[in-house]
């Protein structure tokens, strides 16, 4: 009923454009003659402005309004919400923005979308409404006719009304059964026209890029502060102590060689501790074992640092690109950190293999799967680090999926382009 009721309003912009196009066709078809009986130039100019400027502007604005109503309806009824994003090519001037809003490419696209939605609602929605309403009315009218025939005492004429009583509800039931399919096709049409159009996909991509860029900048700044804090509070203090120890040893070399030797031994121990601490600081950046030997050697080392027992399964016939390896290593490390902090798991599994795809579907993928038997319920909005993982994977056009039912563990899967 809603689709059928909105259909006439959605078709009005198309009728406006048909009127404007018809006027242009008439002007082209009829020769212009400055005879006294002909239309004056001023009247022609006013007519042209009304039909070529005002009428199309009203059509695009009405089309935008109908599409806005459809977006609100899709969000309120079906849960389909469009993530808005600014247009990077939008002009800065007020009048330029107004002209773009009224006569830009998006405005004409709204006219096409509104027309397609109106035709769908008029044809398919109208078919269902007619079947249900007319079928019910058909049956009610037949019942009234049966009563009238019985009152008139002519039972021989009951055959036709009885058939109508049976056929009317059948038509109404068929209309009711068709309604869900009509609604499904309507949602598909609106989704394709309003949400999956090329410019909408570009704007969604832009929105994702903007959001992920801001989060990655914040993450990079937080990581920089962590490294600076660790160096200042740890390694820098130890290096200062090492320098003082060596200074004391140098002062004692001539007068007390035994004490100087003890101080040098202490300096050696402090230097080893400084090296260990620097390795701890740089461990999360890019380990040397990953650069030299790849994921089969680096992932067991990362798993060995986890307090939760981790089984590692790596099946790679060859090494992917260095960028893909770095992203996969980061995903595993962050996922294991989340398992330790939030999952309350007894064990975890890391599986890495190459996913071969047909050429028409793009290149191969490096699939990373991290599974645990913890409490589940992982939610990106709760600060579990999943946003950071999503940003890192999305930066190389990969996909990240999380299946985490409450109380049934978590399965995190990252598909990274092999040649990222």
CSV table of C-alpha atoms in Angstrom, one decimal:
chain,number,residue,atom,x,y,z
A,1,UNK,CA,0.0,0.0,0.0
A,2,UNK,CA,2.8,2.4,0.8
A,3,UNK,CA,4.6,1.8,-2.4
A,4,UNK,CA,1.4,2.2,-4.4
A,5,UNK,CA,0.5,5.4,-2.6
A,6,UNK,CA,4.0,6.9,-3.1
A,7,UNK,CA,4.2,5.9,-6.8
A,8,UNK,CA,2.2,8.9,-8.2
A,9,UNK,CA,4.3,11.3,-6.3
A,10,UNK,CA,7.5,9.6,-7.5
A,11,UNK,CA,6.4,9.8,-11.1
A,12,UNK,CA,5.6,13.5,-11.0
A,13,UNK,CA,9.3,14.6,-11.7
A,14,UNK,CA,9.3,12.4,-14.8
A,15,UNK,CA,6.0,13.9,-16.0
A,16,UNK,CA,7.5,17.4,-15.5
A,17,UNK,CA,10.5,16.5,-17.6
A,18,UNK,CA,8.2,15.0,-20.3
A,19,UNK,CA,6.3,18.3,-20.4
A,20,UNK,CA,9.6,20.3,-20.8
A,21,UNK,CA,10.9,17.9,-23.5
A,22,UNK,CA,7.5,18.1,-25.3
A,23,UNK,CA,7.7,21.9,-25.3
A,24,UNK,CA,11.2,21.7,-26.8
A,25,UNK,CA,10.0,19.3,-29.4
A,26,UNK,CA,7.2,21.6,-30.4
A,27,UNK,CA,9.5,24.6,-30.6
A,28,UNK,CA,11.8,22.7,-32.9
A,29,UNK,CA,9.0,21.4,-35.0
A,30,UNK,CA,7.2,24.7,-35.6
A,31,UNK,CA,8.9,27.4,-37.6
A,32,UNK,CA,9.3,30.7,-35.8
A,33,UNK,CA,7.6,33.5,-37.6
A,34,UNK,CA,7.5,37.2,-36.4
A,35,UNK,CA,4.0,37.7,-37.8
A,36,UNK,CA,1.5,39.8,-35.7
A,37,UNK,CA,-0.4,36.6,-34.8
A,38,UNK,CA,2.7,34.8,-33.6
A,39,UNK,CA,3.8,34.7,-30.0
A,40,UNK,CA,5.7,37.7,-28.9
A,41,UNK,CA,9.4,37.2,-28.0
A,42,UNK,CA,8.8,38.3,-24.4
A,43,UNK,CA,6.1,35.6,-24.0
A,44,UNK,CA,8.3,33.1,-25.6
A,45,UNK,CA,11.2,34.0,-23.2
A,46,UNK,CA,8.9,33.7,-20.1
A,47,UNK,CA,7.6,30.4,-21.4
A,48,UNK,CA,11.1,29.1,-22.0
A,49,UNK,CA,12.3,30.1,-18.5
A,50,UNK,CA,9.3,28.4,-16.9
A,51,UNK,CA,9.5,25.2,-18.9
A,52,UNK,CA,13.3,24.9,-19.2
A,53,UNK,CA,14.5,26.3,-15.8
A,54,UNK,CA,11.7,26.4,-13.2
A,55,UNK,CA,9.9,23.2,-14.2
A,56,UNK,CA,13.2,21.0,-14.3
A,57,UNK,CA,14.3,22.6,-11.0
A,58,UNK,CA,11.0,21.7,-9.4
A,59,UNK,CA,11.4,18.2,-10.8
A,60,UNK,CA,14.9,17.6,-9.4
A,61,UNK,CA,13.9,19.1,-6.0
A,62,UNK,CA,10.8,16.9,-5.8
A,63,UNK,CA,12.9,13.9,-6.9
A,64,UNK,CA,15.3,14.6,-4.1
A,65,UNK,CA,12.5,14.8,-1.6
A,66,UNK,CA,11.0,11.5,-2.7
A,67,UNK,CA,14.4,9.8,-2.6
A,68,UNK,CA,14.9,11.2,0.9
A,69,UNK,CA,11.5,9.8,1.9
A,70,UNK,CA,12.5,6.4,0.5
A,71,UNK,CA,15.9,6.5,2.4
A,72,UNK,CA,14.1,7.3,5.6
A,73,UNK,CA,11.6,4.5,4.9
A,74,UNK,CA,14.3,1.9,4.2
A,75,UNK,CA,16.1,2.9,7.4
A,76,UNK,CA,13.0,2.8,9.6
A,77,UNK,CA,11.4,-0.3,8.2
A,78,UNK,CA,14.2,-2.4,6.7
A,79,UNK,CA,17.2,-1.2,8.6
A,80,UNK,CA,19.1,0.0,5.5
A,81,UNK,CA,21.0,3.1,6.4
A,82,UNK,CA,23.3,5.1,4.1
A,83,UNK,CA,26.5,6.4,5.5
A,84,UNK,CA,26.8,10.0,4.3
A,85,UNK,CA,30.1,11.4,3.1
A,86,UNK,CA,31.2,14.8,1.9
A,87,UNK,CA,31.7,15.3,-1.8
A,88,UNK,CA,35.4,16.1,-2.4
A,89,UNK,CA,34.5,17.8,-5.8
A,90,UNK,CA,31.8,20.1,-4.3
A,91,UNK,CA,32.4,23.8,-5.2
A,92,UNK,CA,32.9,26.3,-2.4
A,93,UNK,CA,30.6,29.1,-3.6
A,94,UNK,CA,27.1,29.4,-2.3
A,95,UNK,CA,25.5,29.9,-5.7
A,96,UNK,CA,27.7,27.1,-7.2
A,97,UNK,CA,26.5,24.7,-4.5
A,98,UNK,CA,22.9,25.7,-5.1
A,99,UNK,CA,23.3,25.2,-8.9
A,100,UNK,CA,24.9,21.8,-8.2
A,101,UNK,CA,22.2,20.8,-5.8
A,102,UNK,CA,19.4,21.7,-8.3
A,103,UNK,CA,21.0,20.8,-11.7
A,104,UNK,CA,24.0,18.7,-10.8
A,105,UNK,CA,24.5,15.0,-11.8
A,106,UNK,CA,23.1,13.8,-8.5
A,107,UNK,CA,20.0,15.8,-9.0
A,108,UNK,CA,19.3,14.2,-12.4
A,109,UNK,CA,20.1,10.8,-10.9
A,110,UNK,CA,17.4,11.4,-8.3
A,111,UNK,CA,14.9,11.9,-11.1
A,112,UNK,CA,15.9,8.6,-12.7
A,113,UNK,CA,15.7,6.8,-9.3
A,114,UNK,CA,12.4,8.4,-8.4
A,115,UNK,CA,10.9,7.4,-11.8
A,116,UNK,CA,12.1,3.8,-11.5
A,117,UNK,CA,10.8,3.5,-8.0
A,118,UNK,CA,7.5,5.0,-9.0
A,119,UNK,CA,7.1,2.6,-11.9
A,120,UNK,CA,7.8,-0.3,-9.7
A,121,UNK,CA,5.3,0.8,-7.0
A,122,UNK,CA,2.7,1.6,-9.6
A,123,UNK,CA,3.0,-1.7,-11.5
A,124,UNK,CA,3.8,-4.3,-8.9
A,125,UNK,CA,2.4,-2.5,-5.8
A,126,UNK,CA,-0.7,-1.6,-7.7
A,127,UNK,CA,-1.1,-5.2,-8.9
A,128,UNK,CA,-1.0,-6.6,-5.4
A,129,UNK,CA,-3.4,-3.9,-4.1
A,130,UNK,CA,-5.8,-4.5,-6.9
A,131,UNK,CA,-5.8,-8.2,-6.4
A,132,UNK,CA,-6.4,-8.0,-2.7
A,133,UNK,CA,-9.0,-5.2,-2.8
A,134,UNK,CA,-10.8,-6.3,-5.9
A,135,UNK,CA,-10.7,-9.9,-4.8
A,136,UNK,CA,-12.3,-9.1,-1.5
A,137,UNK,CA,-14.8,-6.7,-3.1
A,138,UNK,CA,-15.6,-9.4,-5.7
A,139,UNK,CA,-16.4,-11.9,-3.0
A,140,UNK,CA,-18.5,-9.4,-0.9
A,141,UNK,CA,-20.4,-8.3,-4.0
A,142,UNK,CA,-21.1,-11.9,-4.9
A,143,UNK,CA,-22.4,-12.6,-1.4
A,144,UNK,CA,-24.7,-9.7,-1.6
A,145,UNK,CA,-25.9,-11.0,-5.0
A,146,UNK,CA,-26.6,-14.4,-3.5
A,147,UNK,CA,-28.7,-12.9,-0.8
A,148,UNK,CA,-30.6,-10.8,-3.3
A,149,UNK,CA,-31.2,-13.9,-5.5
A,150,UNK,CA,-32.5,-15.9,-2.6
A,151,UNK,CA,-34.8,-13.0,-1.6
A,152,UNK,CA,-36.1,-12.9,-5.2
A,153,UNK,CA,-36.7,-16.7,-5.1
A,154,UNK,CA,-34.5,-17.5,-8.2
A,155,UNK,CA,-32.1,-20.2,-7.0
A,156,UNK,CA,-31.3,-21.2,-10.6
A,157,UNK,CA,-29.1,-18.1,-10.9
A,158,UNK,CA,-26.8,-19.0,-8.0
A,159,UNK,CA,-24.1,-20.7,-10.1
A,160,UNK,CA,-22.3,-17.5,-11.2
A,161,UNK,CA,-22.3,-15.8,-7.8
A,162,UNK,CA,-21.1,-19.0,-6.1
A,163,UNK,CA,-18.1,-19.1,-8.5
A,164,UNK,CA,-17.4,-15.5,-7.7
A,165,UNK,CA,-17.5,-16.1,-4.0
A,166,UNK,CA,-14.8,-18.8,-4.5
A,167,UNK,CA,-12.7,-17.0,-7.0
A,168,UNK,CA,-12.7,-13.6,-5.2
A,169,UNK,CA,-10.9,-14.8,-2.0
A,170,UNK,CA,-8.5,-16.9,-4.1
A,171,UNK,CA,-7.4,-13.8,-5.9
A,172,UNK,CA,-7.0,-11.9,-2.6
A,173,UNK,CA,-5.0,-14.8,-1.1
A,174,UNK,CA,-2.7,-14.8,-4.2
A,175,UNK,CA,-2.2,-11.1,-3.8
A,176,UNK,CA,-1.3,-11.4,-0.2
A,177,UNK,CA,1.1,-14.2,-1.0
A,178,UNK,CA,2.7,-12.0,-3.7
A,179,UNK,CA,3.2,-9.1,-1.3
A,180,UNK,CA,6.4,-10.3,0.4
A,181,UNK,CA,8.0,-10.9,-3.0
A,182,UNK,CA,7.0,-7.4,-4.2
A,183,UNK,CA,8.4,-5.9,-1.0
A,184,UNK,CA,11.7,-7.8,-1.5
A,185,UNK,CA,12.0,-6.6,-5.1
A,186,UNK,CA,11.2,-3.1,-4.0
A,187,UNK,CA,14.0,-3.2,-1.4
A,188,UNK,CA,16.4,-4.6,-4.0
A,189,UNK,CA,15.5,-1.8,-6.5
A,190,UNK,CA,16.0,0.9,-3.9
A,191,UNK,CA,19.2,-0.6,-2.7
A,192,UNK,CA,20.6,-0.8,-6.2
A,193,UNK,CA,19.5,2.7,-7.2
A,194,UNK,CA,20.1,4.6,-4.0
A,195,UNK,CA,22.9,2.7,-2.2
A,196,UNK,CA,24.8,0.7,-4.8
A,197,UNK,CA,25.1,3.3,-7.6
A,198,UNK,CA,28.8,4.0,-8.6
A,199,UNK,CA,28.8,7.5,-7.0
A,200,UNK,CA,27.3,6.1,-3.8
A,201,UNK,CA,29.9,3.4,-3.6
A,202,UNK,CA,32.7,6.0,-4.1
A,203,UNK,CA,31.2,8.2,-1.4
A,204,UNK,CA,31.0,5.2,1.0
A,205,UNK,CA,34.6,4.3,0.2
A,206,UNK,CA,35.6,8.0,0.9
A,207,UNK,CA,33.7,7.9,4.2
A,208,UNK,CA,35.5,4.6,5.2
A,209,UNK,CA,38.9,6.1,4.1
A,210,UNK,CA,38.3,9.3,6.2
A,211,UNK,CA,37.2,7.4,9.3
A,212,UNK,CA,40.0,4.8,9.0
A,213,UNK,CA,42.6,7.6,8.3
A,214,UNK,CA,41.6,9.4,11.5
A,215,UNK,CA,41.8,6.3,13.6
A,216,UNK,CA,45.1,5.3,12.1
A,217,UNK,CA,46.5,8.7,12.8
A,218,UNK,CA,45.4,8.4,16.4
A,219,UNK,CA,46.8,4.9,16.6
A,220,UNK,CA,50.1,6.1,15.2
A,221,UNK,CA,50.3,9.0,17.6
A,222,UNK,CA,49.5,6.7,20.5
A,223,UNK,CA,52.2,4.3,19.4
A,224,UNK,CA,54.7,7.1,19.1
A,225,UNK,CA,53.9,8.3,22.6
A,226,UNK,CA,54.3,4.7,23.9
A,227,UNK,CA,57.8,4.3,22.3
A,228,UNK,CA,58.8,7.8,23.5
A,229,UNK,CA,57.6,6.9,27.0
A,230,UNK,CA,59.3,3.5,27.0
A,231,UNK,CA,62.6,5.0,25.8
A,232,UNK,CA,62.5,7.9,28.3
A,233,UNK,CA,61.5,5.8,31.3
A,234,UNK,CA,63.4,2.7,30.5
A,235,UNK,CA,66.3,2.6,28.0
A,236,UNK,CA,67.3,6.2,28.5
A,237,UNK,CA,67.6,5.8,32.3
A,238,UNK,CA,69.6,2.6,31.9
A,239,UNK,CA,71.9,4.2,29.4
A,240,UNK,CA,72.5,7.0,31.8
A,241,UNK,CA,73.3,4.5,34.6
A,242,UNK,CA,75.6,2.7,32.2
A,243,UNK,CA,77.5,5.9,31.3
A,244,UNK,CA,78.0,6.7,35.0
A,245,UNK,CA,79.2,3.2,35.7
A,246,UNK,CA,81.8,3.4,32.9
A,247,UNK,CA,82.9,6.9,34.2
A,248,UNK,CA,83.4,5.4,37.7
A,249,UNK,CA,85.3,2.5,36.2
A,250,UNK,CA,87.6,4.8,34.2
A,251,UNK,CA,88.3,6.8,37.4
A,252,UNK,CA,89.3,3.7,39.3
A,253,UNK,CA,91.5,2.0,36.6
A,254,UNK,CA,94.7,3.5,37.9
A,255,UNK,CA,94.1,3.4,41.6
A,256,UNK,CA,91.8,0.4,42.2
A,257,UNK,CA,91.9,-2.1,39.3
A,258,UNK,CA,89.8,-4.7,41.1
A,259,UNK,CA,86.9,-2.2,41.7
A,260,UNK,CA,87.2,-1.0,38.1
A,261,UNK,CA,86.9,-4.6,36.8
A,262,UNK,CA,83.8,-5.1,38.9
A,263,UNK,CA,82.3,-1.8,37.5
A,264,UNK,CA,83.1,-2.9,33.9
A,265,UNK,CA,81.4,-6.3,34.6
A,266,UNK,CA,78.3,-4.4,35.9
A,267,UNK,CA,78.4,-2.2,32.8
A,268,UNK,CA,78.3,-5.3,30.6
A,269,UNK,CA,75.3,-6.6,32.5
A,270,UNK,CA,73.5,-3.2,32.2
A,271,UNK,CA,74.2,-3.1,28.5
A,272,UNK,CA,72.6,-6.5,28.0
A,273,UNK,CA,69.6,-5.3,29.9
A,274,UNK,CA,69.4,-2.2,27.7
A,275,UNK,CA,69.5,-4.3,24.6
A,276,UNK,CA,66.7,-6.5,25.9
A,277,UNK,CA,64.6,-3.5,26.7
A,278,UNK,CA,65.2,-2.0,23.3
A,279,UNK,CA,64.1,-5.2,21.7
A,280,UNK,CA,60.9,-5.1,23.8
A,281,UNK,CA,60.2,-1.6,22.6
A,282,UNK,CA,60.8,-2.4,18.9
A,283,UNK,CA,59.1,-5.9,19.0
A,284,UNK,CA,55.8,-4.6,17.8
A,285,UNK,CA,57.2,-2.6,14.9
A,286,UNK,CA,58.5,-5.1,12.4
A,287,UNK,CA,60.5,-8.1,13.7
A,288,UNK,CA,63.7,-9.1,11.9
A,289,UNK,CA,62.6,-12.8,11.8
A,290,UNK,CA,59.6,-11.8,9.7
A,291,UNK,CA,61.8,-9.9,7.2
A,292,UNK,CA,64.3,-12.7,6.9
A,293,UNK,CA,62.2,-15.9,7.2
A,294,UNK,CA,58.5,-14.9,6.7
A,295,UNK,CA,55.3,-15.9,8.5
A,296,UNK,CA,56.2,-19.6,9.2
A,297,UNK,CA,59.1,-18.5,11.4
A,298,UNK,CA,57.6,-15.2,12.8
A,299,UNK,CA,54.2,-16.4,13.9
A,300,UNK,CA,55.4,-19.2,16.3
A,301,UNK,CA,57.6,-16.5,18.0
A,302,UNK,CA,54.5,-14.2,18.4
A,303,UNK,CA,52.4,-17.1,19.6
A,304,UNK,CA,55.1,-18.1,22.2
A,305,UNK,CA,54.8,-14.7,23.8
A,306,UNK,CA,51.1,-15.2,24.5
A,307,UNK,CA,50.1,-16.4,28.0
A,308,UNK,CA,47.3,-18.4,26.3
A,309,UNK,CA,48.5,-21.7,24.7
A,310,UNK,CA,48.4,-21.1,20.9
A,311,UNK,CA,48.6,-23.7,18.1
A,312,UNK,CA,50.0,-22.3,14.8
A,313,UNK,CA,49.2,-23.8,11.4
A,314,UNK,CA,50.9,-22.2,8.5
A,315,UNK,CA,50.5,-23.7,5.0
A,316,UNK,CA,52.1,-21.3,2.5
A,317,UNK,CA,53.8,-22.7,-0.7
A,318,UNK,CA,55.6,-19.4,-1.2
A,319,UNK,CA,55.9,-16.1,0.5
A,320,UNK,CA,53.3,-13.3,-0.2
A,321,UNK,CA,54.3,-9.7,-0.7
A,322,UNK,CA,56.1,-8.0,2.3
A,323,UNK,CA,53.2,-5.7,2.9
A,324,UNK,CA,50.8,-8.7,3.1
A,325,UNK,CA,53.1,-10.4,5.5
A,326,UNK,CA,53.3,-7.3,7.7
A,327,UNK,CA,49.5,-6.9,7.8
A,328,UNK,CA,49.0,-10.6,8.6
A,329,UNK,CA,51.6,-10.5,11.4
A,330,UNK,CA,50.0,-7.4,12.9
A,331,UNK,CA,46.6,-9.1,12.7
A,332,UNK,CA,47.8,-12.2,14.6
A,333,UNK,CA,49.6,-10.2,17.2
A,334,UNK,CA,46.7,-7.9,17.9
A,335,UNK,CA,44.2,-10.7,17.8
A,336,UNK,CA,46.2,-12.7,20.4
A,337,UNK,CA,46.5,-9.6,22.5
A,338,UNK,CA,42.7,-9.3,22.4
A,339,UNK,CA,42.4,-13.0,23.3
A,340,UNK,CA,44.6,-12.5,26.3
A,341,UNK,CA,42.9,-9.4,27.6
A,342,UNK,CA,39.2,-10.0,26.8
A,343,UNK,CA,38.4,-13.6,25.7
A,344,UNK,CA,39.1,-15.5,28.9
A,345,UNK,CA,40.1,-18.4,26.7
A,346,UNK,CA,42.0,-21.6,27.5
A,347,UNK,CA,43.5,-22.0,24.1
A,348,UNK,CA,43.7,-20.4,20.7
A,349,UNK,CA,44.5,-21.4,17.1
A,350,UNK,CA,46.2,-19.4,14.4
A,351,UNK,CA,45.8,-20.7,10.8
A,352,UNK,CA,47.3,-19.1,7.8
A,353,UNK,CA,47.0,-20.4,4.2
A,354,UNK,CA,46.7,-19.2,0.6
A,355,UNK,CA,43.2,-18.9,-0.8
A,356,UNK,CA,43.2,-19.4,-4.5
A,357,UNK,CA,40.5,-17.5,-6.4
A,358,UNK,CA,39.5,-17.6,-10.1
A,359,UNK,CA,41.1,-14.9,-12.2
A,360,UNK,CA,37.8,-13.2,-12.9
A,361,UNK,CA,37.3,-12.7,-9.1
A,362,UNK,CA,40.7,-11.1,-8.6
A,363,UNK,CA,44.0,-12.3,-7.3
A,364,UNK,CA,44.7,-14.8,-4.6
A,365,UNK,CA,44.2,-14.0,-0.9
A,366,UNK,CA,46.3,-14.6,2.2
A,367,UNK,CA,43.7,-15.9,4.7
A,368,UNK,CA,44.5,-15.5,8.4
A,369,UNK,CA,42.1,-17.1,10.9
A,370,UNK,CA,42.4,-16.7,14.7
A,371,UNK,CA,40.1,-18.9,16.8
A,372,UNK,CA,39.7,-19.1,20.6
A,373,UNK,CA,37.4,-20.9,22.9
A,374,UNK,CA,36.7,-17.9,25.2
A,375,UNK,CA,33.6,-16.1,26.2
A,376,UNK,CA,32.8,-14.5,22.8
A,377,UNK,CA,30.8,-11.4,22.4
A,378,UNK,CA,33.5,-9.3,20.7
A,379,UNK,CA,32.2,-5.9,19.7
A,380,UNK,CA,34.2,-3.3,17.8
A,381,UNK,CA,32.5,-0.5,19.7
A,382,UNK,CA,33.7,-1.8,23.1
A,383,UNK,CA,37.3,-0.9,22.5
A,384,UNK,CA,38.7,-4.4,21.9
A,385,UNK,CA,41.1,-3.3,19.2
A,386,UNK,CA,39.0,-4.6,16.3
A,387,UNK,CA,38.8,-1.2,14.8
A,388,UNK,CA,42.6,-1.1,14.6
A,389,UNK,CA,42.6,-4.5,12.9
A,390,UNK,CA,39.9,-3.4,10.4
A,391,UNK,CA,41.8,-0.2,9.5
A,392,UNK,CA,45.0,-2.1,8.9
A,393,UNK,CA,43.3,-4.7,6.7
A,394,UNK,CA,41.1,-2.2,4.9
A,395,UNK,CA,44.2,-0.1,4.0
A,396,UNK,CA,45.3,-2.9,1.6
A,397,UNK,CA,41.8,-3.6,0.3
A,398,UNK,CA,41.3,-6.7,2.5
A,399,UNK,CA,38.3,-7.8,4.5
A,400,UNK,CA,38.0,-8.6,8.2
A,401,UNK,CA,35.1,-10.6,9.6
A,402,UNK,CA,34.4,-11.5,13.2
A,403,UNK,CA,32.0,-14.3,14.3
A,404,UNK,CA,31.7,-14.0,18.1
A,405,UNK,CA,28.5,-15.4,19.5
A,406,UNK,CA,28.1,-14.8,23.3
A,407,UNK,CA,29.7,-17.7,25.2
A,408,UNK,CA,30.8,-19.6,22.1
A,409,UNK,CA,34.3,-18.2,21.4
A,410,UNK,CA,35.5,-16.0,18.6
A,411,UNK,CA,36.6,-16.6,15.0
A,412,UNK,CA,38.4,-13.7,13.4
A,413,UNK,CA,39.1,-14.0,9.7
A,414,UNK,CA,41.3,-11.6,7.6
A,415,UNK,CA,41.5,-11.9,3.9
A,416,UNK,CA,44.5,-10.0,2.6
A,417,UNK,CA,45.4,-9.6,-1.1
A,418,UNK,CA,48.4,-11.8,-1.8
A,419,UNK,CA,50.1,-9.1,-3.8
A,420,UNK,CA,49.1,-6.2,-1.4
